[in-house]
Amino acid sequence: MNGWDREYDISMGEYIELFDKSMRKEQESNIEFLEDNLSKMFDRKAVVCNSGTDALFFSLLSLKIGKGDEVLTTNFSWISTASVISMTGATPVFCDIDILSYHMSLDSIKKMYSPKVKAIIYPHLFGNMSDTSKIKEFCQEKNIYFIEDACQSIGSSYNKVLAGSIGDISTLSFNANKVVSGIAGGGAILTDGDTEIFKRLRKHGEGKHLGYNSKMLLFNAEVINYRLNKLSDYIKRRQLAAKYYDEQLSEYVTIQHNPDNLNHNYHKYVVRFQNKEVRDRVKAKIGQIHYSKPISENAMYDAIDHRKDDYIVSKIVSDTILSLPISPYITEKEQDKVINTILLLI
Ligand SMILES: Cc1ncc(COP(=O)(O)O)c(C=O)c1O
């Protein structure tokens, strides 16, 4: 459930106008208006591409990370956060997470560091954010890049600092389940450095170097831009829905820990249950699991080179977590149904 169908019902005329406007133009260019809008929002340069996965992959390539290098990442996230490392030929090093935030643990980062580590890919999972200052200090001390995976956290901020403005390079995703979605996915790279490399990587066929086909088409860019301009409204609505879940559920399940000074976009509203059996019983009726296992337990890592810390916390969380339905357009009646189902089954 992401509510885009409901938004279309409300704003059909505006969507048709966007379609009509872009159908009269070349689809493979003219997307700079979206990059300009993102640049203004983040006060950095922006290059759009086909997906958040490509945005992360291109970030690593631009830093010349590849075979023989290691990259620290979390063992609890969507697979892209790690698979992009292997795509470059480098070795992912899986760190465990913090039990309250579900974000990468500094202790695990320190434990898993080796002189081969060239970067860290750090996602603000579920749109929530933690204080990353100690991790950034560690990166500076070791001279490694901090790649901020802000794919789930567009519009979130911590101490008034926006997700997407913290990393040496930061990335966004506009896939169908994100707070701002394109109709055909999409991604963006945010940087204060050179953007030419990203433009070259997203469009092959020109120049001396290998590139990829990762262009964003115009109509998709129009839809993303339209939704980007509604982002603060989406977030307010999601926060109201989250508050209602918090009020009704906090006595019965573990709700997400939110630090003070967090402006949470509630990309996901997650709760945890006392054990896997109860979680699975509730899941049979409602919700989705993000994520059902630590990344290193995916079968592909049987054959792919990696290192990993003990992942006790990642395992506990993946066994007990559930994402409840949330969108800017969810109704209180729909939320009541979710709440009552949980109360009946725990
Ligand atoms: C944390 C995180 N990183 C990266 C990605 C990759 O984004 P995309 O699906 O646009 O390739 C996602 C998407 O689900 C994500 O949630």
Coordinates of C-alpha atoms and ligand atoms in Angstrom, one line a residue:
M1 CA 0.0 0.0 0.0
N2 CA 1.6 3.3 -1.0
G3 CA -1.4 5.5 -1.7
W4 CA -0.4 6.5 -5.2
D5 CA -3.7 5.2 -6.6
R6 CA -5.6 7.4 -4.2
E7 CA -3.5 10.4 -5.1
Y8 CA -4.2 9.7 -8.7
D9 CA -7.9 9.8 -8.0
I10 CA -7.6 13.1 -6.3
S11 CA -5.2 14.7 -8.7
M12 CA -6.0 13.0 -12.0
G13 CA -6.2 16.3 -13.9
E14 CA -2.7 17.4 -12.9
Y15 CA -1.2 14.0 -13.8
I16 CA -2.8 14.1 -17.2
E17 CA -1.4 17.6 -17.7
L18 CA 2.1 16.3 -16.9
F19 CA 1.7 13.4 -19.3
D20 CA 0.4 15.7 -22.1
K21 CA 3.3 18.2 -21.5
S22 CA 6.0 15.6 -21.6
M23 CA 4.7 13.6 -24.6
R24 CA 5.4 16.6 -26.8
K25 CA 9.1 16.5 -25.9
E26 CA 12.1 14.2 -26.4
Q27 CA 11.9 11.6 -23.6
E28 CA 15.6 10.9 -23.3
S29 CA 16.7 14.5 -22.3
N30 CA 15.3 17.6 -20.7
I31 CA 15.4 16.2 -17.2
E32 CA 17.6 19.0 -15.8
F33 CA 14.6 20.7 -14.1
L34 CA 14.4 17.8 -11.6
E35 CA 18.2 17.9 -11.0
D36 CA 17.8 21.7 -10.3
N37 CA 15.0 21.1 -7.9
L38 CA 17.0 18.4 -6.0
S39 CA 20.0 20.7 -6.0
K40 CA 18.0 23.5 -4.4
M41 CA 16.5 21.1 -1.8
F42 CA 19.9 19.6 -0.7
D43 CA 22.1 22.6 -1.5
R44 CA 24.4 20.3 -3.5
K45 CA 24.8 19.1 -7.1
A46 CA 22.4 16.3 -8.2
V47 CA 22.5 13.8 -11.0
V48 CA 19.5 11.6 -11.7
C49 CA 19.7 8.0 -13.0
N50 CA 17.6 4.9 -13.3
S51 CA 17.6 3.6 -9.8
G52 CA 18.9 4.0 -6.2
T53 CA 21.0 0.8 -6.9
D54 CA 22.7 2.5 -9.8
A55 CA 23.2 5.7 -7.8
L56 CA 25.1 3.6 -5.2
F57 CA 27.0 1.6 -7.8
F58 CA 28.1 4.8 -9.6
S59 CA 29.1 6.4 -6.3
L60 CA 31.6 3.5 -5.7
L61 CA 32.8 3.5 -9.3
S62 CA 33.4 7.3 -9.1
L63 CA 35.6 6.7 -6.0
K64 CA 37.6 4.0 -8.0
I65 CA 36.6 1.3 -5.6
G66 CA 37.0 -2.2 -7.0
K67 CA 38.8 -5.5 -6.7
G68 CA 41.1 -5.7 -3.6
D69 CA 39.1 -3.1 -1.7
E70 CA 36.7 -3.6 1.1
V71 CA 33.5 -1.6 1.9
L72 CA 31.8 -1.7 5.3
T73 CA 28.0 -1.9 5.2
T74 CA 25.1 -3.1 7.3
N75 CA 23.9 -6.7 7.5
F76 CA 20.3 -5.4 7.8
S77 CA 18.9 -3.4 4.8
W78 CA 17.7 -3.9 1.3
I79 CA 20.1 -6.0 -0.8
S80 CA 21.3 -3.1 -2.9
T81 CA 23.2 -1.6 0.0
A82 CA 25.5 -4.5 -0.3
S83 CA 25.2 -6.0 -3.8
V84 CA 26.6 -2.8 -5.4
I85 CA 29.9 -3.4 -3.5
S86 CA 30.2 -6.9 -5.1
M87 CA 29.2 -5.4 -8.5
T88 CA 32.4 -3.3 -8.4
G89 CA 34.6 -6.4 -7.6
A90 CA 35.2 -5.1 -4.0
T91 CA 34.4 -7.2 -0.9
P92 CA 31.4 -6.2 1.3
V93 CA 32.1 -6.4 5.0
F94 CA 28.8 -6.8 7.0
C95 CA 28.5 -5.0 10.3
D96 CA 25.8 -5.7 12.9
I97 CA 23.2 -3.1 13.9
D98 CA 22.0 -1.3 17.0
I99 CA 19.0 -2.9 18.7
L100 CA 17.2 0.5 19.2
S101 CA 17.7 2.2 15.8
Y102 CA 18.3 -0.8 13.6
H103 CA 21.2 1.3 12.1
M104 CA 24.8 0.2 11.7
S105 CA 26.6 -0.1 15.1
L106 CA 29.7 1.9 15.6
D107 CA 31.2 -0.9 17.7
S108 CA 30.8 -3.3 14.8
I109 CA 32.2 -0.8 12.3
K110 CA 35.3 -0.4 14.5
K111 CA 35.6 -4.2 15.0
M112 CA 35.3 -5.0 11.3
Y113 CA 37.6 -2.2 9.9
S114 CA 40.7 -3.3 8.1
P115 CA 43.3 -1.3 6.1
K116 CA 41.7 -2.6 2.9
V117 CA 38.4 -0.7 3.8
K118 CA 38.0 2.3 1.4
A119 CA 34.4 3.3 2.2
I120 CA 31.3 2.7 4.2
I121 CA 27.8 2.6 2.8
Y122 CA 25.4 3.7 5.6
P123 CA 21.6 3.6 5.1
H124 CA 19.2 5.6 7.2
L125 CA 16.9 2.6 7.4
F126 CA 13.1 3.0 7.3
G127 CA 13.5 6.8 7.1
N128 CA 14.7 7.0 10.7
M129 CA 18.0 8.7 11.4
S130 CA 20.6 8.4 14.1
D131 CA 23.5 10.6 15.1
T132 CA 26.2 9.8 12.6
S133 CA 28.8 12.2 13.9
K134 CA 30.9 9.5 15.6
I135 CA 30.9 7.3 12.5
K136 CA 31.9 10.3 10.3
E137 CA 34.7 11.0 12.7
F138 CA 35.8 7.4 12.4
C139 CA 35.8 7.7 8.6
Q140 CA 37.9 10.9 8.8
E141 CA 40.4 9.3 11.1
K142 CA 40.8 6.2 8.8
N143 CA 40.6 8.3 5.6
I144 CA 37.6 6.4 4.2
Y145 CA 34.6 7.7 2.3
F146 CA 31.2 8.0 3.9
I147 CA 28.6 7.0 1.3
E148 CA 25.2 8.0 2.6
D149 CA 22.4 5.7 1.4
A150 CA 19.4 8.1 1.8
C151 CA 17.3 5.9 -0.5
Q152 CA 14.6 5.5 2.2
S153 CA 15.0 8.8 4.0
I154 CA 14.1 11.6 1.6
G155 CA 12.9 14.6 3.6
S156 CA 14.0 13.1 6.9
S157 CA 16.3 15.3 9.0
Y158 CA 18.2 15.0 12.3
N159 CA 19.1 18.1 14.2
K160 CA 17.7 20.0 11.1
V161 CA 20.3 18.3 8.8
L162 CA 18.6 16.6 5.9
A163 CA 19.3 13.0 5.0
G164 CA 21.2 13.3 1.7
S165 CA 23.4 16.1 2.7
I166 CA 25.7 14.2 5.1
G167 CA 27.7 11.8 2.9
D168 CA 30.8 12.5 0.8
I169 CA 28.3 11.2 -1.8
S170 CA 24.7 10.5 -1.0
T171 CA 22.0 8.6 -2.9
L172 CA 18.2 8.7 -3.3
S173 CA 15.7 6.2 -4.7
F174 CA 12.4 6.9 -6.3
N175 CA 11.2 3.3 -6.6
A176 CA 7.5 2.4 -6.3
N177 CA 7.5 2.0 -2.5
K178 CA 9.4 5.2 -1.6
V179 CA 8.0 8.3 -0.1
V180 CA 8.6 10.0 -3.4
S181 CA 8.2 7.5 -6.3
G182 CA 8.5 7.7 -10.0
I183 CA 6.2 5.6 -12.2
A184 CA 9.3 3.8 -13.4
G185 CA 11.6 4.0 -10.3
G186 CA 14.6 6.2 -10.5
G187 CA 17.6 7.4 -8.4
A188 CA 19.8 10.3 -7.7
I189 CA 23.4 11.0 -6.7
L190 CA 24.0 14.1 -4.5
T191 CA 27.6 15.4 -4.3
D192 CA 29.6 18.6 -3.8
G193 CA 32.2 17.2 -6.3
D194 CA 32.4 16.5 -10.0
T195 CA 29.2 15.4 -11.7
E196 CA 30.6 14.7 -15.1
I197 CA 31.6 11.2 -14.1
F198 CA 28.0 10.4 -13.1
K199 CA 26.6 11.7 -16.4
R200 CA 29.1 9.6 -18.3
L201 CA 28.3 6.5 -16.3
R202 CA 24.5 6.8 -16.7
K203 CA 24.7 7.1 -20.5
H204 CA 27.0 4.9 -22.4
G205 CA 28.0 5.1 -26.1
E206 CA 30.0 8.3 -25.9
G207 CA 33.6 8.9 -24.8
K208 CA 36.5 6.6 -24.0
H209 CA 35.1 4.8 -20.9
L210 CA 32.7 2.1 -20.1
G211 CA 29.3 3.3 -19.1
Y212 CA 25.7 2.0 -18.5
N213 CA 22.2 2.6 -19.6
S214 CA 20.7 4.4 -16.6
K215 CA 19.0 7.4 -18.0
M216 CA 15.8 8.7 -16.5
L217 CA 13.0 9.4 -19.0
L218 CA 11.2 12.7 -19.0
F219 CA 7.7 11.7 -18.0
N220 CA 9.2 9.8 -15.0
A221 CA 11.1 12.9 -14.1
E222 CA 7.9 15.0 -14.3
V223 CA 6.1 12.7 -11.9
I224 CA 9.0 12.6 -9.4
N225 CA 9.3 16.4 -9.6
Y226 CA 5.5 16.8 -9.0
R227 CA 5.7 14.5 -6.0
L228 CA 8.8 16.1 -4.7
N229 CA 7.0 19.4 -4.4
K230 CA 4.4 17.6 -2.2
L231 CA 7.0 16.0 0.0
S232 CA 6.4 18.0 3.2
D233 CA 2.6 17.3 2.9
Y234 CA 3.3 13.5 2.5
I235 CA 5.6 13.5 5.5
K236 CA 3.1 15.4 7.7
R237 CA 0.4 12.9 6.8
R238 CA 2.7 9.9 7.4
Q239 CA 3.7 11.4 10.8
L240 CA 0.1 11.7 11.8
A241 CA -0.6 8.1 10.9
A242 CA 2.6 7.0 12.8
K243 CA 1.5 9.0 15.9
Y244 CA -1.8 7.2 15.9
Y245 CA -0.1 3.8 15.6
D246 CA 2.3 4.8 18.4
E247 CA -0.6 5.8 20.7
Q248 CA -2.6 2.7 20.1
L249 CA 0.2 0.1 20.0
S250 CA 3.1 1.2 22.3
E251 CA 1.9 -0.7 25.3
Y252 CA 1.7 -4.0 23.3
V253 CA 4.6 -4.1 20.9
T254 CA 8.1 -2.6 20.6
I255 CA 7.6 0.6 18.6
Q256 CA 10.5 2.3 16.8
H257 CA 12.9 4.3 18.9
N258 CA 13.0 7.9 17.6
P259 CA 15.8 10.2 18.9
D260 CA 14.9 13.8 19.8
N261 CA 15.3 16.3 17.0
L262 CA 14.4 13.7 14.4
N263 CA 12.0 14.6 11.6
H264 CA 11.1 11.1 10.4
N265 CA 9.6 10.6 7.0
Y266 CA 8.0 7.3 8.0
H267 CA 9.0 5.6 4.8
K268 CA 8.2 2.5 6.9
Y269 CA 6.3 2.2 10.2
V270 CA 7.9 -0.8 11.9
V271 CA 7.1 -2.6 15.1
R272 CA 8.7 -5.7 16.7
F273 CA 7.0 -8.6 18.5
Q274 CA 8.2 -10.8 21.4
N275 CA 9.2 -13.6 19.0
K276 CA 9.1 -14.9 15.5
E277 CA 6.1 -17.1 16.0
V278 CA 3.9 -14.1 17.1
R279 CA 5.4 -11.9 14.3
D280 CA 4.6 -14.6 11.7
R281 CA 1.1 -15.1 13.1
V282 CA 0.4 -11.3 12.6
K283 CA 2.2 -11.2 9.3
A284 CA -0.2 -13.9 8.0
K285 CA -3.0 -11.3 8.3
I286 CA -1.3 -7.9 7.8
G287 CA 2.0 -6.1 7.0
Q288 CA 5.2 -6.9 5.3
I289 CA 8.6 -8.0 6.5
H290 CA 11.6 -5.7 6.0
Y291 CA 13.8 -7.7 6.1
S292 CA 13.3 -11.4 6.7
K293 CA 17.0 -12.2 7.0
P294 CA 20.4 -10.6 7.4
I295 CA 21.8 -9.8 4.0
S296 CA 24.7 -12.2 4.5
E297 CA 22.2 -15.1 4.8
N298 CA 21.1 -14.6 1.2
A299 CA 22.0 -17.6 -0.9
M300 CA 24.1 -15.5 -3.3
Y301 CA 26.6 -14.9 -0.6
D302 CA 27.4 -18.6 -0.5
A303 CA 29.4 -17.9 -3.7
I304 CA 30.3 -14.2 -3.3
D305 CA 33.4 -13.1 -1.4
H306 CA 32.5 -11.2 1.9
R307 CA 33.4 -10.8 5.5
K308 CA 30.9 -10.5 8.4
D309 CA 30.7 -9.7 12.0
D310 CA 28.5 -11.8 14.3
Y311 CA 25.1 -10.6 13.4
I312 CA 23.1 -11.5 16.5
V313 CA 21.1 -8.2 16.6
S314 CA 20.4 -8.3 12.8
K315 CA 19.0 -11.8 13.3
I316 CA 16.8 -10.9 16.3
V317 CA 15.4 -7.9 14.5
S318 CA 14.8 -9.8 11.2
D319 CA 12.9 -12.5 13.1
T320 CA 10.6 -10.1 15.0
I321 CA 10.1 -7.0 12.8
L322 CA 7.0 -6.1 10.8
S323 CA 6.2 -3.0 8.7
L324 CA 2.6 -1.9 9.1
P325 CA 0.6 -0.3 6.3
I326 CA 1.3 3.4 6.0
S327 CA 0.8 6.0 3.3
P328 CA -0.2 9.7 3.2
Y329 CA -3.7 8.6 2.4
I330 CA -4.3 5.8 4.9
T331 CA -7.5 6.3 6.9
E332 CA -8.0 6.0 10.7
K333 CA -10.5 3.2 9.9
E334 CA -7.9 1.3 8.0
Q335 CA -5.4 1.8 10.8
D336 CA -8.0 0.6 13.4
K337 CA -8.3 -2.6 11.4
V338 CA -4.5 -3.1 11.6
I339 CA -4.4 -2.3 15.3
N340 CA -7.3 -4.6 16.2
T341 CA -5.8 -7.4 14.2
I342 CA -2.5 -7.1 16.2
L343 CA -4.3 -6.9 19.5
L344 CA -6.2 -10.0 18.7
L345 CA -3.2 -12.0 17.7
I346 CA -0.5 -11.2 20.2
Ligands
LIG1 C1 18.2 1.3 1.6 C2 18.1 1.2 0.2 N1 19.2 1.3 -0.6 C3 19.1 1.2 -2.0 C4 17.9 0.9 -2.6 C5 17.9 0.7 -4.1 O1 17.0 1.6 -4.7 P1 16.3 1.1 -6.1 O2 15.2 0.1 -5.8 O3 15.8 2.4 -6.7 O4 17.3 0.5 -6.9 C6 16.8 0.8 -1.8 C7 15.5 0.4 -2.5 O5 14.7 -0.3 -2.0 C8 16.8 0.9 -0.4 O6 15.8 0.7 0.4

